[in-house]
Tab-separated table of C-alpha atoms in Angstrom:
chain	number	residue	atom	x	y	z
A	165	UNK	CA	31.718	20.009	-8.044
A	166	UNK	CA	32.612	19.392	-11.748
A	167	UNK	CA	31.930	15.743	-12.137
A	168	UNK	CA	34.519	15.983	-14.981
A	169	UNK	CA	36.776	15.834	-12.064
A	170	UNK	CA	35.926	12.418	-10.546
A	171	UNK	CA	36.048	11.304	-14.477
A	172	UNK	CA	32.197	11.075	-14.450
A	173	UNK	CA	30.597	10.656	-17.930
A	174	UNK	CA	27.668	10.386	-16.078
A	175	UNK	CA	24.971	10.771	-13.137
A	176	UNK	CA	25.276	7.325	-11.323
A	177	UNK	CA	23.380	8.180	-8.403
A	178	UNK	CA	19.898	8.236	-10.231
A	179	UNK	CA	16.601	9.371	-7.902
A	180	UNK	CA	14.530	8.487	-11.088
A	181	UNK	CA	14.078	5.621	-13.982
A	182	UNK	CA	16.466	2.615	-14.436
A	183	UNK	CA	19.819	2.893	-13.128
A	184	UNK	CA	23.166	3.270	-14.937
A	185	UNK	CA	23.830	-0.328	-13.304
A	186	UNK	CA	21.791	-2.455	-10.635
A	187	UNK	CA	24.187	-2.704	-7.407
A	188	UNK	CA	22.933	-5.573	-5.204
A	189	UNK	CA	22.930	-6.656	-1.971
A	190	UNK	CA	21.933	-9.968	0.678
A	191	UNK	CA	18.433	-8.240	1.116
A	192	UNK	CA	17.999	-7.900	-2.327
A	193	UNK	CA	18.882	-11.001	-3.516
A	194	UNK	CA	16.573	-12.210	-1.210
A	195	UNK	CA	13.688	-10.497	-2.343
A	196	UNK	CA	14.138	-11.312	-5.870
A	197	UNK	CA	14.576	-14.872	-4.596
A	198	UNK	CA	11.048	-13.814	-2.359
A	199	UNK	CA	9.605	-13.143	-5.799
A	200	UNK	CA	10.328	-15.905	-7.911
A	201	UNK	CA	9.277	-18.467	-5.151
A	202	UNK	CA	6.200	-16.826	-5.483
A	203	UNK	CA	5.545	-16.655	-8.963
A	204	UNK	CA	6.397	-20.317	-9.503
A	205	UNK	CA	3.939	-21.205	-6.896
A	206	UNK	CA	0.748	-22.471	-8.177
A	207	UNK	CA	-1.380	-20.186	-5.791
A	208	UNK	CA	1.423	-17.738	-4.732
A	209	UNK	CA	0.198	-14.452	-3.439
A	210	UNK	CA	3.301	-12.672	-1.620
A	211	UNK	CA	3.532	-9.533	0.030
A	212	UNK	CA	6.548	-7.444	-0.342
A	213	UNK	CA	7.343	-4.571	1.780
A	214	UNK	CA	9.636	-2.119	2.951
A	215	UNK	CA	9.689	1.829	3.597
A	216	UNK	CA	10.270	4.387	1.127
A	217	UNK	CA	13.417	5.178	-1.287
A	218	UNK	CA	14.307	1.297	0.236
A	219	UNK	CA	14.327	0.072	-3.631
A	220	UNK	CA	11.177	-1.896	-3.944
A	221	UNK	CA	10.284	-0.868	-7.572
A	222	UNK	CA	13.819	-1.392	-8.950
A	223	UNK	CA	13.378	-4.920	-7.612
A	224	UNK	CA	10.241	-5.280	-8.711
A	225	UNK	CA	11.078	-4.626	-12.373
A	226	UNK	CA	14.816	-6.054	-11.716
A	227	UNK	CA	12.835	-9.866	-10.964
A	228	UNK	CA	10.045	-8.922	-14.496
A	229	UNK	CA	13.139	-8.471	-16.848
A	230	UNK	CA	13.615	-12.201	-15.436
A	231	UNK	CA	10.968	-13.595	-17.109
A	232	UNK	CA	10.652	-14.818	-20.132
A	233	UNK	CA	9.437	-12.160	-23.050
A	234	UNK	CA	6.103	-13.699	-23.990
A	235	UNK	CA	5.234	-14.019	-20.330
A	236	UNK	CA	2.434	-11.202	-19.266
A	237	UNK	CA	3.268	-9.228	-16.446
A	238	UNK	CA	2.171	-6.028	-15.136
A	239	UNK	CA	3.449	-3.818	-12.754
A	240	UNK	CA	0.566	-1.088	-11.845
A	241	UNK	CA	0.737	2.053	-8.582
A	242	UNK	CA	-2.632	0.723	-7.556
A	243	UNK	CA	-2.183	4.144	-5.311
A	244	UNK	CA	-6.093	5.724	-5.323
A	245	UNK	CA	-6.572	4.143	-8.593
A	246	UNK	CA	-9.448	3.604	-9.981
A	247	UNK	CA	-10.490	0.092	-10.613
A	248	UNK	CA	-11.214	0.651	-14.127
A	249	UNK	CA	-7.810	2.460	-14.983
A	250	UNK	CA	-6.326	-0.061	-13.026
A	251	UNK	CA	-7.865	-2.704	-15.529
A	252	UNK	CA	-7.392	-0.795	-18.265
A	253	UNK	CA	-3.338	-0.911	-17.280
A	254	UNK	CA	-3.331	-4.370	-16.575
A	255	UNK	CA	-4.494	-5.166	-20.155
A	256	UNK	CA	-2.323	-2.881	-21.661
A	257	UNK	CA	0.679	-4.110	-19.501
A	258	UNK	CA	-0.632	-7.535	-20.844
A	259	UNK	CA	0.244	-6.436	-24.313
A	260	UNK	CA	-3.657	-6.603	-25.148
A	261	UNK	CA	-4.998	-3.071	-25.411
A	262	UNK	CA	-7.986	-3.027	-27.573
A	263	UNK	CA	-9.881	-0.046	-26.455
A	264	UNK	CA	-12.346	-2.192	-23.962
A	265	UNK	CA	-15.032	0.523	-23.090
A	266	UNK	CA	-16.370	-0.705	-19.918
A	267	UNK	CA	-14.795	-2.096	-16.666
A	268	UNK	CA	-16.962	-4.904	-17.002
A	269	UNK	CA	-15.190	-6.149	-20.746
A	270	UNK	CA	-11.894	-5.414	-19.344
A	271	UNK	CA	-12.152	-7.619	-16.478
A	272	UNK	CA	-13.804	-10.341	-18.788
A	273	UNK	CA	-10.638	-9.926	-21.139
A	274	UNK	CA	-8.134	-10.267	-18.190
A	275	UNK	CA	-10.246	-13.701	-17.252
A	276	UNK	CA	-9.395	-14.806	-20.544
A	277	UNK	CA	-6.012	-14.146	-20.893
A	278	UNK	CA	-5.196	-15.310	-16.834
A	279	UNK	CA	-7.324	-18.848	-18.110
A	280	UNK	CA	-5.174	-19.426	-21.287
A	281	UNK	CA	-1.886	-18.300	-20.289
A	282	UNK	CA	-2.397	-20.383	-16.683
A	283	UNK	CA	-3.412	-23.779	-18.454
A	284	UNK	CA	-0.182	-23.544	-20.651
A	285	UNK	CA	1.863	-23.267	-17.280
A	286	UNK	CA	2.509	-19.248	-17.753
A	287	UNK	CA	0.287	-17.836	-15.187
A	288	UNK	CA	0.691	-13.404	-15.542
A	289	UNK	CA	2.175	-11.750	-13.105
A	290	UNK	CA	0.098	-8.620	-11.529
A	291	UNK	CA	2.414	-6.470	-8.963
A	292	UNK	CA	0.573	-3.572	-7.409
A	293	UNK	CA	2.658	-1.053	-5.463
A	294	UNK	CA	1.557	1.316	-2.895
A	295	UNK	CA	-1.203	-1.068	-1.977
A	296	UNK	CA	-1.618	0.509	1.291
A	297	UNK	CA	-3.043	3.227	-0.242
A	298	UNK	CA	-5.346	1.164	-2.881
A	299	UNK	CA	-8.924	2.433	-2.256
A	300	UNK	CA	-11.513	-0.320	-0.859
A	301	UNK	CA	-13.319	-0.626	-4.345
A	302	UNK	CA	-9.732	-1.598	-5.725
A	303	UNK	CA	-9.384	-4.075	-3.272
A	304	UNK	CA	-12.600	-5.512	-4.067
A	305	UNK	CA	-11.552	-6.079	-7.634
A	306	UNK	CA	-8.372	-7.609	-6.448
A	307	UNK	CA	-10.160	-9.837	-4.572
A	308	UNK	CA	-12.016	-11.015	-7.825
A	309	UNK	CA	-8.827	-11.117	-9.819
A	310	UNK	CA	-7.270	-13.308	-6.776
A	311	UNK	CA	-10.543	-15.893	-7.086
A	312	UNK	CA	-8.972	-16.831	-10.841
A	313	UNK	CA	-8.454	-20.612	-11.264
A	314	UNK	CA	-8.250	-23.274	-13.942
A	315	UNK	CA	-6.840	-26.692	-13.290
A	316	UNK	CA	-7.265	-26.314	-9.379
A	317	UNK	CA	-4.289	-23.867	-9.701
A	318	UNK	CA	-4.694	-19.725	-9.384
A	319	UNK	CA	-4.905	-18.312	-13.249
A	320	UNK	CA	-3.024	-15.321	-11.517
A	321	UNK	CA	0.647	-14.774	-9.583
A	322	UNK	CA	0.160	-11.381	-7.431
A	323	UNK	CA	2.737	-9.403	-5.762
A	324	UNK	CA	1.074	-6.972	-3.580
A	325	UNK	CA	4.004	-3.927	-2.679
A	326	UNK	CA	3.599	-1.518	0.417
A	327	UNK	CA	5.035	0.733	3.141
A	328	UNK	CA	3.951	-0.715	5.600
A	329	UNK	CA	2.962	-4.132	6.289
A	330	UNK	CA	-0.353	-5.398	4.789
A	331	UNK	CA	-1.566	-7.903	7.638
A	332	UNK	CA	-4.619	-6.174	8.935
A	333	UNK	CA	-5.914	-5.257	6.129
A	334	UNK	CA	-5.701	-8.756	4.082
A	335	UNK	CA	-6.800	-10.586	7.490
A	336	UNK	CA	-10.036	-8.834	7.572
A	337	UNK	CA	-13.351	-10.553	6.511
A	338	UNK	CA	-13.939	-9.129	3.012
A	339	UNK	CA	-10.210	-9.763	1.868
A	340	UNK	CA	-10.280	-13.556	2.342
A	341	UNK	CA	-10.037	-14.699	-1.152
A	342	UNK	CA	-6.598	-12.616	-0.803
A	343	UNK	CA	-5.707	-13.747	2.935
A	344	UNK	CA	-6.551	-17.580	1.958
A	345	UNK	CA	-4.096	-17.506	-1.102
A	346	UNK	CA	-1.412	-15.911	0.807
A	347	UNK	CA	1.419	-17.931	0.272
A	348	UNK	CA	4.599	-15.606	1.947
A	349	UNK	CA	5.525	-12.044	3.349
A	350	UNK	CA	8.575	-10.437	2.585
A	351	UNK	CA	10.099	-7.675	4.594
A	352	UNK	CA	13.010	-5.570	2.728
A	353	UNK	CA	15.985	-4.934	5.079
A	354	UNK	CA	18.662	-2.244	4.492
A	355	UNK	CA	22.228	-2.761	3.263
A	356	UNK	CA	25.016	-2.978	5.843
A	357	UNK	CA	28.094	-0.369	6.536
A	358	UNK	CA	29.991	-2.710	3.589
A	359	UNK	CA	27.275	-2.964	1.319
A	360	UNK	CA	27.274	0.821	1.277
A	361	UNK	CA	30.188	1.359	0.915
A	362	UNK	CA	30.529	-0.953	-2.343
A	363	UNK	CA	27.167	0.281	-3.501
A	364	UNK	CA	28.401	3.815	-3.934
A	365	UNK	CA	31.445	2.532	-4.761
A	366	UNK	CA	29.987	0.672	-7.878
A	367	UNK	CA	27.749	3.441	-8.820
A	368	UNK	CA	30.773	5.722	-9.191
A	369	UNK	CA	31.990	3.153	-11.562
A	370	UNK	CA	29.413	2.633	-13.416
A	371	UNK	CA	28.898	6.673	-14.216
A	372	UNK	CA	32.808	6.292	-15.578
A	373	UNK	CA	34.487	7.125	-12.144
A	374	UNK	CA	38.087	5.475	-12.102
A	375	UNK	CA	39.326	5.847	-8.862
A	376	UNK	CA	35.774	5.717	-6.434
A	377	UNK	CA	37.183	4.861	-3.434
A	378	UNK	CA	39.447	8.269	-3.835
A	379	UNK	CA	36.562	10.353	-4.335
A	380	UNK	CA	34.580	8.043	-1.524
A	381	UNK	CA	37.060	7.437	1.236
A	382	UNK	CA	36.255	4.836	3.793
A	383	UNK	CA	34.895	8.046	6.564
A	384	UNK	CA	32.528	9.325	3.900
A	385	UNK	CA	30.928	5.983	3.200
A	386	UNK	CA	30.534	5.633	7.168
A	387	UNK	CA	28.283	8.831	7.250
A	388	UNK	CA	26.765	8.186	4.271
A	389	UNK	CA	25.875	4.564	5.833
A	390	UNK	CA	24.788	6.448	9.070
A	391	UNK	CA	22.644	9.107	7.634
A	392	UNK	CA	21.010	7.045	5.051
A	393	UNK	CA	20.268	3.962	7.480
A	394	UNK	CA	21.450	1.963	4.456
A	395	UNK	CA	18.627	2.530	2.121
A	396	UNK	CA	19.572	2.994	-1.538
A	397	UNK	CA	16.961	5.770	-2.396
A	398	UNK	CA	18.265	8.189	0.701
A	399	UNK	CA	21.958	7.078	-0.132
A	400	UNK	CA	21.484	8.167	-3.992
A	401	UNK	CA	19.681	11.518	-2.937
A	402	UNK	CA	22.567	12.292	-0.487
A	403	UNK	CA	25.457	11.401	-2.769
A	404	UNK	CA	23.661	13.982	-4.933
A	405	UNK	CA	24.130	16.471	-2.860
A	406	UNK	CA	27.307	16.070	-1.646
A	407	UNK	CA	28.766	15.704	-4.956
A	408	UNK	CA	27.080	19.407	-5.720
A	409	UNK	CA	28.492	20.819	-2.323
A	410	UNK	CA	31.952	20.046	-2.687
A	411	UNK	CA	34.112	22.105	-4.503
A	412	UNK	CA	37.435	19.568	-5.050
A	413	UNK	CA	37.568	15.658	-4.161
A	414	UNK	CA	37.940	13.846	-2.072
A	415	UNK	CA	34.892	13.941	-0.364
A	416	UNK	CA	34.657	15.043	2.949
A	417	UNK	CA	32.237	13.376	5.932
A	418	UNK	CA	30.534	16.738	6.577
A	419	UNK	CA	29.712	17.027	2.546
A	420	UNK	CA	26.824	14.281	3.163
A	421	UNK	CA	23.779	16.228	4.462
A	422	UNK	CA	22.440	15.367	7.596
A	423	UNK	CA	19.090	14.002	7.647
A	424	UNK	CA	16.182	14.277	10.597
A	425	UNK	CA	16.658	10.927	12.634
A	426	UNK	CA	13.337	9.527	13.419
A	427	UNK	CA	12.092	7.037	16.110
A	428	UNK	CA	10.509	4.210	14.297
A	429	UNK	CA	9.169	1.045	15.608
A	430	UNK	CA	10.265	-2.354	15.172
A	431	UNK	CA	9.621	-3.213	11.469
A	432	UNK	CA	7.686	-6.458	12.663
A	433	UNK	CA	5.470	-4.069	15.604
A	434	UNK	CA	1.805	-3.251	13.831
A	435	UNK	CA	-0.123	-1.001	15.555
A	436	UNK	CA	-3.607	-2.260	16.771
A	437	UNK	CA	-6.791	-1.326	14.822
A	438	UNK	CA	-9.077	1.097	16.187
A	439	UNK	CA	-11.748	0.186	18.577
A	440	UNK	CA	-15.348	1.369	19.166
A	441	UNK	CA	-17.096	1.054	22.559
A	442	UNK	CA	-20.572	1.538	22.153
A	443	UNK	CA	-22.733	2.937	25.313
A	444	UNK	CA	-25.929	3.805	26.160
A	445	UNK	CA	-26.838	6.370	29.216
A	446	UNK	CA	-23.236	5.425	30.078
A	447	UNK	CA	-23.763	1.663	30.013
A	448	UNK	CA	-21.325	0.100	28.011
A	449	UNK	CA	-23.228	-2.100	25.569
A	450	UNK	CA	-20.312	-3.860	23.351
A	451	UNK	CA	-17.093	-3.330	22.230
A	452	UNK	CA	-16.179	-3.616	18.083
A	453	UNK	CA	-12.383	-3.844	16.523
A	454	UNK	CA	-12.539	-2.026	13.485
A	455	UNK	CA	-9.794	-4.530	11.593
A	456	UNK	CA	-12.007	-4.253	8.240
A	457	UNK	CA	-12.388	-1.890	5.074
A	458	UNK	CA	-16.271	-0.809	6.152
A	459	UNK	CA	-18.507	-1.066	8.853
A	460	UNK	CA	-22.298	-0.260	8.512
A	461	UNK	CA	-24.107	1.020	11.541
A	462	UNK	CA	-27.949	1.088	11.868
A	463	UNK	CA	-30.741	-0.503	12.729
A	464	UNK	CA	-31.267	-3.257	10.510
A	465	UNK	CA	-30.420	-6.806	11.138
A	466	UNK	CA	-27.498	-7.362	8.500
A	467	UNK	CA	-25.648	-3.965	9.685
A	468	UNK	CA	-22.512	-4.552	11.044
A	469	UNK	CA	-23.249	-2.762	14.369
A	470	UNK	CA	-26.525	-2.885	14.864
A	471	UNK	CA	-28.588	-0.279	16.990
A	472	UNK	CA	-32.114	-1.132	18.144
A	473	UNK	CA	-33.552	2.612	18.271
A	474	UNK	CA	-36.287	4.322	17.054
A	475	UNK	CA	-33.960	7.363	16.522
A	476	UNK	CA	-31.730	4.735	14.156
A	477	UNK	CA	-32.300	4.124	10.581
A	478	UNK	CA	-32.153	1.583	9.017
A	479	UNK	CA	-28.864	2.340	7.676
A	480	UNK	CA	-28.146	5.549	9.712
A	481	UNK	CA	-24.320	5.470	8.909
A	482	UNK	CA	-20.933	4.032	7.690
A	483	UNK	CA	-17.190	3.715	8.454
A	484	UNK	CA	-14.564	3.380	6.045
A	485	UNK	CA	-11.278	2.665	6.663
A	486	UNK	CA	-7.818	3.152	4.912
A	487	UNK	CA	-4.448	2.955	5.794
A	488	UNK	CA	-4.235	5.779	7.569
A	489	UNK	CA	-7.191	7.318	9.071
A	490	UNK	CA	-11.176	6.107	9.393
A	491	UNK	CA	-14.061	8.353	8.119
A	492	UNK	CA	-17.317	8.235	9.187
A	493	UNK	CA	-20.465	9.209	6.762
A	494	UNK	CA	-23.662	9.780	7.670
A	495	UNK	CA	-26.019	7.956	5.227
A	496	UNK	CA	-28.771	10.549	4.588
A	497	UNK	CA	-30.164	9.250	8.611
A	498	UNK	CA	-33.133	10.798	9.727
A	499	UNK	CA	-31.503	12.050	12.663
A	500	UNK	CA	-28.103	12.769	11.705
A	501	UNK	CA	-24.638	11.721	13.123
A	502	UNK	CA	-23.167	13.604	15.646
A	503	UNK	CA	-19.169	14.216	16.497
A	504	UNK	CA	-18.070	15.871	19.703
A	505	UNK	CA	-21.867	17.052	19.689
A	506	UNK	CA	-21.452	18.813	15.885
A	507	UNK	CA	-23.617	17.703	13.157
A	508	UNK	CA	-21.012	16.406	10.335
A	509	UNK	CA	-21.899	14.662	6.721
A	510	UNK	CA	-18.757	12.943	7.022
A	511	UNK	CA	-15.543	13.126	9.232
A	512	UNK	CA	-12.236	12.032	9.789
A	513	UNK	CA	-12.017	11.276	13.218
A	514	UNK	CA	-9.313	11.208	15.789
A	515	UNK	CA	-8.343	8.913	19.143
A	516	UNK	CA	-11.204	9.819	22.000
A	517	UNK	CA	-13.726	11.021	19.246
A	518	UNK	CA	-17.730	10.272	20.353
A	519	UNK	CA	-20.020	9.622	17.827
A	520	UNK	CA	-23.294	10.805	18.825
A	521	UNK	CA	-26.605	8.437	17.109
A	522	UNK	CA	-29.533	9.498	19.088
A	523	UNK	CA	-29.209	8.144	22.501
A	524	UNK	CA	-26.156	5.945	22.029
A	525	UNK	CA	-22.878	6.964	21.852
A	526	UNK	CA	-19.512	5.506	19.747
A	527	UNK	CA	-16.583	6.476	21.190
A	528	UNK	CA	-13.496	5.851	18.702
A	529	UNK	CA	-10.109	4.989	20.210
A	530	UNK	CA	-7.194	4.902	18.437
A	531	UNK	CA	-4.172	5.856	20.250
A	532	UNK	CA	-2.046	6.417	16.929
A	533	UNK	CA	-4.447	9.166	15.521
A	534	UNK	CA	-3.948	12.141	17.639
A	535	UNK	CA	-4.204	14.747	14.931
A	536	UNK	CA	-7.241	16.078	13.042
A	537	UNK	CA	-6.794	15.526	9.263
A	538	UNK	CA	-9.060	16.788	6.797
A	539	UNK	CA	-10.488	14.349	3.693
A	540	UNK	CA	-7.972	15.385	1.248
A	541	UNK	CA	-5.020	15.129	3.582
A	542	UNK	CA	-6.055	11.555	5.101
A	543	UNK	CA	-6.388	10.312	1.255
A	544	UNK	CA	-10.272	10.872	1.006
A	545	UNK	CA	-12.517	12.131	-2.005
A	546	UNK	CA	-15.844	12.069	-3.145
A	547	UNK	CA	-15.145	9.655	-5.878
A	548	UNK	CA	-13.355	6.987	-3.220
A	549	UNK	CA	-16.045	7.268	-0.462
A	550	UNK	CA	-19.049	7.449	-2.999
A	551	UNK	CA	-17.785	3.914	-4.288
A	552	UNK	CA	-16.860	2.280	-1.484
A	553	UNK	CA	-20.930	3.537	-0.033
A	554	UNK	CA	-21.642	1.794	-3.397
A	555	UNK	CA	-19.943	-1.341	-2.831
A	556	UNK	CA	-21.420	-1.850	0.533
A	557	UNK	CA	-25.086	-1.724	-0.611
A	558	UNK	CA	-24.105	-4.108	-3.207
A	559	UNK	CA	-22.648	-6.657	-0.907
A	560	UNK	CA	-26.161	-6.195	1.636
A	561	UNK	CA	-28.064	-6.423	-1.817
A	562	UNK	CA	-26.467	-10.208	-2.466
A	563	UNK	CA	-26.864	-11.014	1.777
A	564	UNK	CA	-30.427	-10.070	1.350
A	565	UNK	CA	-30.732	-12.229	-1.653
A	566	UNK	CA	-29.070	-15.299	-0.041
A	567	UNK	CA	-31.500	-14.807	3.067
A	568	UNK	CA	-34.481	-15.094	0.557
């Protein structure tokens, strides 16, 4: 369709950057209500979800443009980032890029600023999206941004954005400086058949549409409400492409695209973490829930499952978790690691997997994981399993320090 002929100047329904006008709605105003409780809370920590295309960036920087203009705030895809880029991005966010070499003077920098800015009342603001898919070295550095204080308040507000919700992994062990600051969790609801309707209603006007509701009758709306589940992303890509398939207005019900209706759980349902069940000459020895970034397997006392065997090093291997899928890596052993009786260096694994270490077995259950995925494809690289190997030594380095 011309758009000339719904007296469009312009695109309303934008997939990308700011939009033309910011439509809201009760779950919206909620969250930026979510936000600003948090950010005036002296140790608030909030997390902030909801799926994709549901409009958690435009809220995000909907709630910054809030604050006042000297206030520091940055709003960083902490998505595989690296945790000095991700420092890097905080300080320039911060307004205070000064070509810090190392992640080591960047950090320092951000103490500084977090220390002043905090003791005058104006704590920063750090928002992370896609924190679900942070690696576990990133996480680590949140965890020493989060430990920030001055005056017995936090020297830093954070707004942690995902998916999917965040619960397991900030519960486990090595998060608690996040989990013990937690201060709220937000879930991000869709709008109703109404809402819709005046959302698309108010983006027509706001692209210089004067007569939406002709162009929009009420049955359009309806499938547009019905096919979009009421999320703003999916309901700007589909008004997209109806307004390209039609040839005249109004618009007709069957000129919104269908989309593939999935079954998703309950927004509040989490699936379990994985499990290991540990046997030897089919004795079952112990059972371990895997609700942490890393697990260390070998024979020395500080591992996290420990293996009494002359066929076990020391430190014969190590599982790493993300989001999505756990890999296991074999730690130069003497005697390898084993999976479904292959040798492997490292391995995604799958529900039902047994991990072979000389005469004990792991078998890995986790019902959710019922497809093979290679490194790349669960979110895996050298460079992200390399650090997190890296990290782990460092943290036995300070246990074996505080033993001595």
């Amino acid at each position: 369709m011309n758009l000339a002929q719904t007296g469009l100047r312009k695109q309303p329904f934008r997939t990308h950057g700011k939009p033309l006008e910011l439509v809201t709605y009760a779950s919206q105003r909620n969250a930026i209500q979510f936000l600003d409780e948090t950010c005036t809370n002296e140790h608030g920590l909030g997390l902030f979800h909801g799926p994709p295309l549901s409009g958690k960036t435009t809220i995000v920087q909907e709630f910054a443009s809030t604050l006042p203009r000297d206030h520091a705030v940055a709003i960083v895809d902490g998505a595989h980032m690296d945790p000095a880029d991700l420092l890097q991005e905080i300080l320039s966010q911060f307004g205070y890029d000064h070509g810090f070499k190392t992640a080591g003077e960047r950090f320092n920098m951000i103490r500084v600023i977090a220390l002043q800015q905090a003791a005058v009342g104006q704590a920063p603001v750090l928002v992370i999206e896609n924190i679900h898919e942070s690696t576990p070295v990133l996480l680590e550095v949140l965890c020493e941004l989060a430990e920030m204080s001055v005056n017995g308040s936090s020297a830093i507000r954070i707004i942690l954005v995902s998916h999917q919700s965040m619960l397991p992994i900030v519960e486990a062990p090595a998060m608690r400086s996040i989990e013990k600051r937690l201060t709220g969790k937000f879930l991000l609801k869709p709008m109703t058949r109404t809402e819709t309707a005046t959302y698309a209603h108010r983006k027509l006007e706001s692209g210089g549409c004067y007569r939406p509701k002709a162009v929009m009758p009420p049955v359009v709306c309806d499938r547009l409400h019905s096919e979009s589940g009421g999320w703003p992303g999916v309901i700007d890509q589909l008004a997209i492409m109806a307004l390209a398939k039609a040839e005249h207005i109004p618009l007709q019900a069957e000129h919104i695209p269908r989309t593939p209706k999935k079954k998703h759980k309950p927004p509040n349902v989490i699936d379990p973490p994985p499990q290991l069940i540990l046997t030897c000459k089919r004795e079952t020895l112990k059972k371990f829930t895997l609700d942490g970034p890393r697990y260390l397997i070998g024979r020395y006392a500080l591992c996290d499952i420990e293996i009494v065997h002359e066929w076990i090093s020391r430190q014969h291997a190590v599982l790493i978790r993300n989001d999505r899928s756990t890999v296991i890596v074999d730690l130069k052993s003497r005697n390898g690691v084993y999976v479904n009786g292959k040798r492997v260096a490292r391995q995604v694994l799958m529900n039902d997997d047994v991990i072979a270490l000389g005469d004990h077995h792991l078998k890995f259950v986790d019902p959710s994981v019922t497809n093979r995925l290679t490194l790349r494809g669960a979110g895996w690289d050298d460079t992200t399993l390399v650090e997190s190997i890296r990290t782990l030594r460092k943290a036995m380095l300070r246990q074996i320090k505080g033993k001595n």
